[in-house]
Amino acid sequence: MSLIVSSQGIILKIFPYSNTSIICNVFTQDRGKLTFIAKGIRKPKNPSLSILQPFNLLEFNYYYKKNRSMHLIKEADILFSFSHLRKDFSTILIGSTILNIINRLFEEEYPQEIIFRLTYKVLNQLSGDKEQSKILFIFFLFHLSKQLGFMPNIDRCNSCNSIFKHDAIFSLRSNSLLCSNCSINNSLDTDFVLTYESLKNCLLINTTHINSIEDIKMSFHNCQELYNFLISFMNSNINNMHKIKGIKEITKIYHEE
Ligand SMILES: [Zn+2]
């Protein structure tokens, strides 16, 4: 038996299905990721077609069946379209990569309310300002890792526990940050320095509310270091993170002045 329920959700991805239907992956606020099917909506002049697009936040009414891989949409209304994202290349890229990460990361029906709010707010704040978009994406990666429970210590050495007062070393082998004393006998070519300045910015990212993100100013090099750190670190925790569509192009944004 199916229940008619309603959820708010952001469309992550859509696929055409049969001649007239659409399947969409949706990140819902209350049930995590769900897959919906909208039947018959690709018929000519069907107005619902235009709102079933990635980025749109919709209110879905649907026939919910537990443990079903797909749920049939009864009706959907648009709540917010994030249309500001489509005006600028780097915001489209960062926004769609965020959707791809969410889509890759989560199985169906694992509620992730905090990550839903994080995603919504980051998408909402992305603007044509490239520097701010870069900081927002770092903010997203950092808080996503933290919510998933695998953020390393950023204020102290993972080995000797001393508080960082100088540059730290990101060690791929231990997948953590070490002080220079601890990394000296244990270093690999893949290790890299995270300057004290970048560490302080990372602590700010940790404590700043997203509504005040404009207060964070970061140099090109600090942005690049933090991005490299977060991506390397997440790569070790999430299978094929670096293969997620968009990551390669975003990496270029952090490396080209
Ligand atoms: Zn140490």
XYZ file of C-alpha atoms and ligand atoms in Angstrom:
258
model
C 0.000 0.000 0.000
C 1.252 3.468 -0.753
C 0.691 6.663 1.188
C 0.394 10.081 -0.335
C 3.010 12.197 1.392
C 4.678 15.499 0.734
C 8.313 16.551 0.981
C 10.362 19.532 0.004
C 13.375 18.675 -2.075
C 16.062 19.944 -4.401
C 16.307 18.197 -7.767
C 19.791 16.740 -8.204
C 19.487 15.087 -11.587
C 16.842 14.213 -14.170
C 16.661 11.465 -16.802
C 14.112 10.945 -19.551
C 12.297 7.630 -19.185
C 10.192 5.849 -21.807
C 8.596 8.242 -24.294
C 6.818 10.528 -21.914
C 8.202 10.227 -18.384
C 11.015 11.683 -16.316
C 12.949 10.143 -13.448
C 14.566 12.490 -10.966
C 16.970 12.126 -8.059
C 15.846 14.502 -5.342
C 17.496 15.539 -2.077
C 14.519 15.875 0.260
C 14.589 17.716 3.524
C 12.940 14.976 5.575
C 13.850 11.674 3.903
C 17.258 12.272 2.346
C 17.733 11.252 -1.254
C 14.730 9.798 -3.088
C 14.078 8.858 -6.689
C 10.830 10.020 -8.214
C 9.108 9.243 -11.456
C 6.825 11.769 -13.146
C 4.659 9.960 -15.644
C 3.375 11.443 -18.850
C 4.954 14.813 -18.330
C 6.944 14.925 -21.541
C 3.766 15.238 -23.556
C 3.543 18.503 -25.495
C 2.353 21.562 -23.598
C 2.656 19.956 -20.196
C 3.585 22.834 -17.877
C 5.017 20.602 -15.135
C 7.938 19.722 -17.360
C 9.600 23.066 -16.939
C 9.827 22.896 -13.140
C 11.444 19.450 -13.053
C 14.965 20.787 -13.501
C 18.138 20.414 -11.438
C 18.548 23.068 -8.705
C 14.812 23.673 -8.373
C 13.433 23.350 -4.859
C 9.977 21.819 -5.110
C 7.181 20.694 -2.867
C 6.423 17.163 -4.008
C 3.228 15.243 -3.361
C 3.923 11.613 -4.091
C 2.857 8.038 -3.548
C 5.380 6.785 -1.052
C 6.133 3.087 -0.777
C 8.747 1.955 1.690
C 11.731 0.141 0.162
C 10.638 1.036 -3.336
C 13.363 2.315 -5.602
C 11.032 4.916 -7.123
C 8.056 6.913 -5.969
C 5.395 8.275 -8.279
C 4.898 12.040 -8.257
C 1.271 13.081 -7.874
C 1.956 16.779 -8.205
C 4.755 19.260 -7.647
C 4.977 22.989 -7.000
C 8.011 25.163 -7.289
C 9.202 26.880 -4.106
C 12.518 28.329 -5.254
C 14.481 28.095 -8.475
C 18.034 29.250 -7.598
C 17.868 31.085 -10.926
C 20.758 33.345 -9.831
C 23.049 30.332 -10.204
C 22.541 30.122 -13.929
C 23.956 33.557 -14.654
C 27.624 32.824 -14.160
C 29.877 29.988 -15.314
C 31.726 29.419 -12.037
C 28.531 29.414 -9.952
C 26.836 26.923 -12.311
C 29.925 24.740 -12.089
C 30.189 24.906 -8.296
C 26.420 24.553 -7.827
C 26.102 21.544 -10.105
C 29.165 19.902 -8.552
C 27.545 20.263 -5.124
C 24.467 18.459 -6.500
C 26.698 15.742 -7.993
C 28.510 15.253 -4.671
C 25.211 14.875 -2.792
C 23.912 12.495 -5.443
C 27.060 10.367 -5.281
C 27.386 10.399 -1.515
C 24.004 9.347 -0.262
C 22.000 6.180 -0.509
C 18.234 6.464 -0.719
C 16.251 7.310 2.388
C 18.939 8.353 4.819
C 17.566 11.604 6.250
C 20.269 14.298 6.284
C 18.516 17.405 7.515
C 21.618 19.338 8.505
C 23.330 18.591 5.204
C 20.124 19.531 3.402
C 20.176 22.934 5.120
C 23.892 23.328 4.368
C 23.289 22.550 0.689
C 20.309 24.880 0.460
C 22.151 27.758 2.120
C 25.337 27.370 0.103
C 23.389 27.255 -3.181
C 21.429 30.273 -2.048
C 24.562 32.289 -1.254
C 26.480 31.487 -4.433
C 26.703 34.640 -6.488
C 28.643 35.947 -9.441
C 31.480 36.874 -7.077
C 34.140 34.306 -7.922
C 36.235 34.793 -4.770
C 33.218 34.368 -2.535
C 32.061 31.321 -4.497
C 35.470 29.715 -3.938
C 35.205 30.322 -0.182
C 31.627 29.002 -0.167
C 32.667 25.772 -1.846
C 35.415 25.329 0.772
C 32.778 26.029 3.425
C 30.548 23.353 1.879
C 33.321 20.719 1.708
C 34.457 21.444 5.247
C 31.022 21.284 6.857
C 29.989 18.299 4.772
C 33.050 16.369 6.025
C 32.330 17.483 9.541
C 28.699 16.351 9.395
C 29.741 13.030 7.906
C 31.993 12.622 10.916
C 35.390 12.458 9.304
C 36.894 15.916 9.702
C 40.429 15.655 11.148
C 41.734 17.897 13.906
C 42.526 21.260 12.421
C 43.803 22.957 15.563
C 46.292 20.360 16.823
C 48.717 17.733 15.621
C 47.085 14.364 15.138
C 50.149 12.585 16.496
C 51.535 14.565 19.477
C 48.405 16.614 20.158
C 50.244 19.933 20.361
C 48.278 22.987 19.255
C 49.390 24.328 15.890
C 51.327 27.573 16.150
C 53.107 27.198 12.819
C 52.547 25.546 9.470
C 51.107 22.030 9.507
C 51.714 19.124 7.160
C 48.884 17.191 5.582
C 49.941 13.556 5.660
C 48.151 11.373 3.157
C 49.350 8.228 4.907
C 47.672 9.128 8.184
C 45.033 11.228 6.407
C 45.499 13.951 9.000
C 47.385 17.111 9.866
C 50.717 16.798 11.655
C 53.128 19.295 13.154
C 56.525 19.600 11.473
C 58.249 17.615 14.255
C 55.967 14.631 13.849
C 56.019 14.603 10.074
C 59.787 14.853 9.742
C 60.570 11.137 10.055
C 57.467 10.019 8.356
C 57.069 12.120 5.252
C 55.977 11.080 1.796
C 56.073 12.891 -1.539
C 52.324 13.255 -1.361
C 52.454 15.282 1.878
C 52.011 19.004 1.588
C 52.198 22.077 3.761
C 49.155 23.861 5.076
C 50.426 27.252 6.179
C 49.491 28.641 9.566
C 47.531 31.359 7.763
C 45.432 28.728 5.950
C 44.887 26.829 9.193
C 43.545 29.974 10.814
C 41.201 30.443 7.863
C 40.059 26.864 8.275
C 39.252 27.530 11.933
C 37.234 30.557 10.804
C 35.341 28.416 8.293
C 34.565 26.106 11.190
C 33.144 28.796 13.457
C 31.615 31.336 11.074
C 27.895 31.188 10.338
C 27.166 30.987 6.637
C 25.227 34.270 6.760
C 28.468 36.004 7.767
C 30.664 34.298 5.218
C 31.388 37.637 3.561
C 33.508 38.461 6.615
C 36.017 35.795 5.617
C 38.658 37.066 3.239
C 41.196 34.618 1.923
C 44.187 35.033 -0.310
C 44.450 33.065 -3.542
C 47.092 30.807 -1.977
C 45.164 30.138 1.219
C 42.106 29.220 -0.846
C 44.184 26.898 -2.978
C 45.806 25.208 0.028
C 42.523 24.663 1.830
C 40.881 23.338 -1.314
C 43.768 20.904 -1.932
C 43.657 19.806 1.685
C 39.893 19.199 1.713
C 39.846 17.394 -1.628
C 42.836 15.160 -0.740
C 41.326 14.438 2.595
C 37.850 13.674 1.233
C 39.353 11.511 -1.500
C 40.602 9.172 1.200
C 37.169 8.960 2.776
C 34.842 8.964 -0.204
C 35.366 6.529 -3.045
C 36.243 8.273 -6.279
C 35.550 11.748 -4.944
C 37.974 13.175 -7.508
C 35.997 11.522 -10.308
C 32.759 13.293 -9.438
C 31.677 15.375 -12.399
C 32.832 18.972 -12.019
C 35.682 18.433 -9.530
C 38.364 18.519 -12.216
C 37.080 21.826 -13.596
C 36.711 23.337 -10.115
C 40.290 22.334 -9.300
C 41.369 24.530 -12.230
C 39.504 27.513 -10.759
C 41.571 27.222 -7.566
C 44.824 26.958 -9.492
C 44.436 29.696 -12.102
C 44.885 33.263 -10.972
Zn 53.129 16.589 16.388
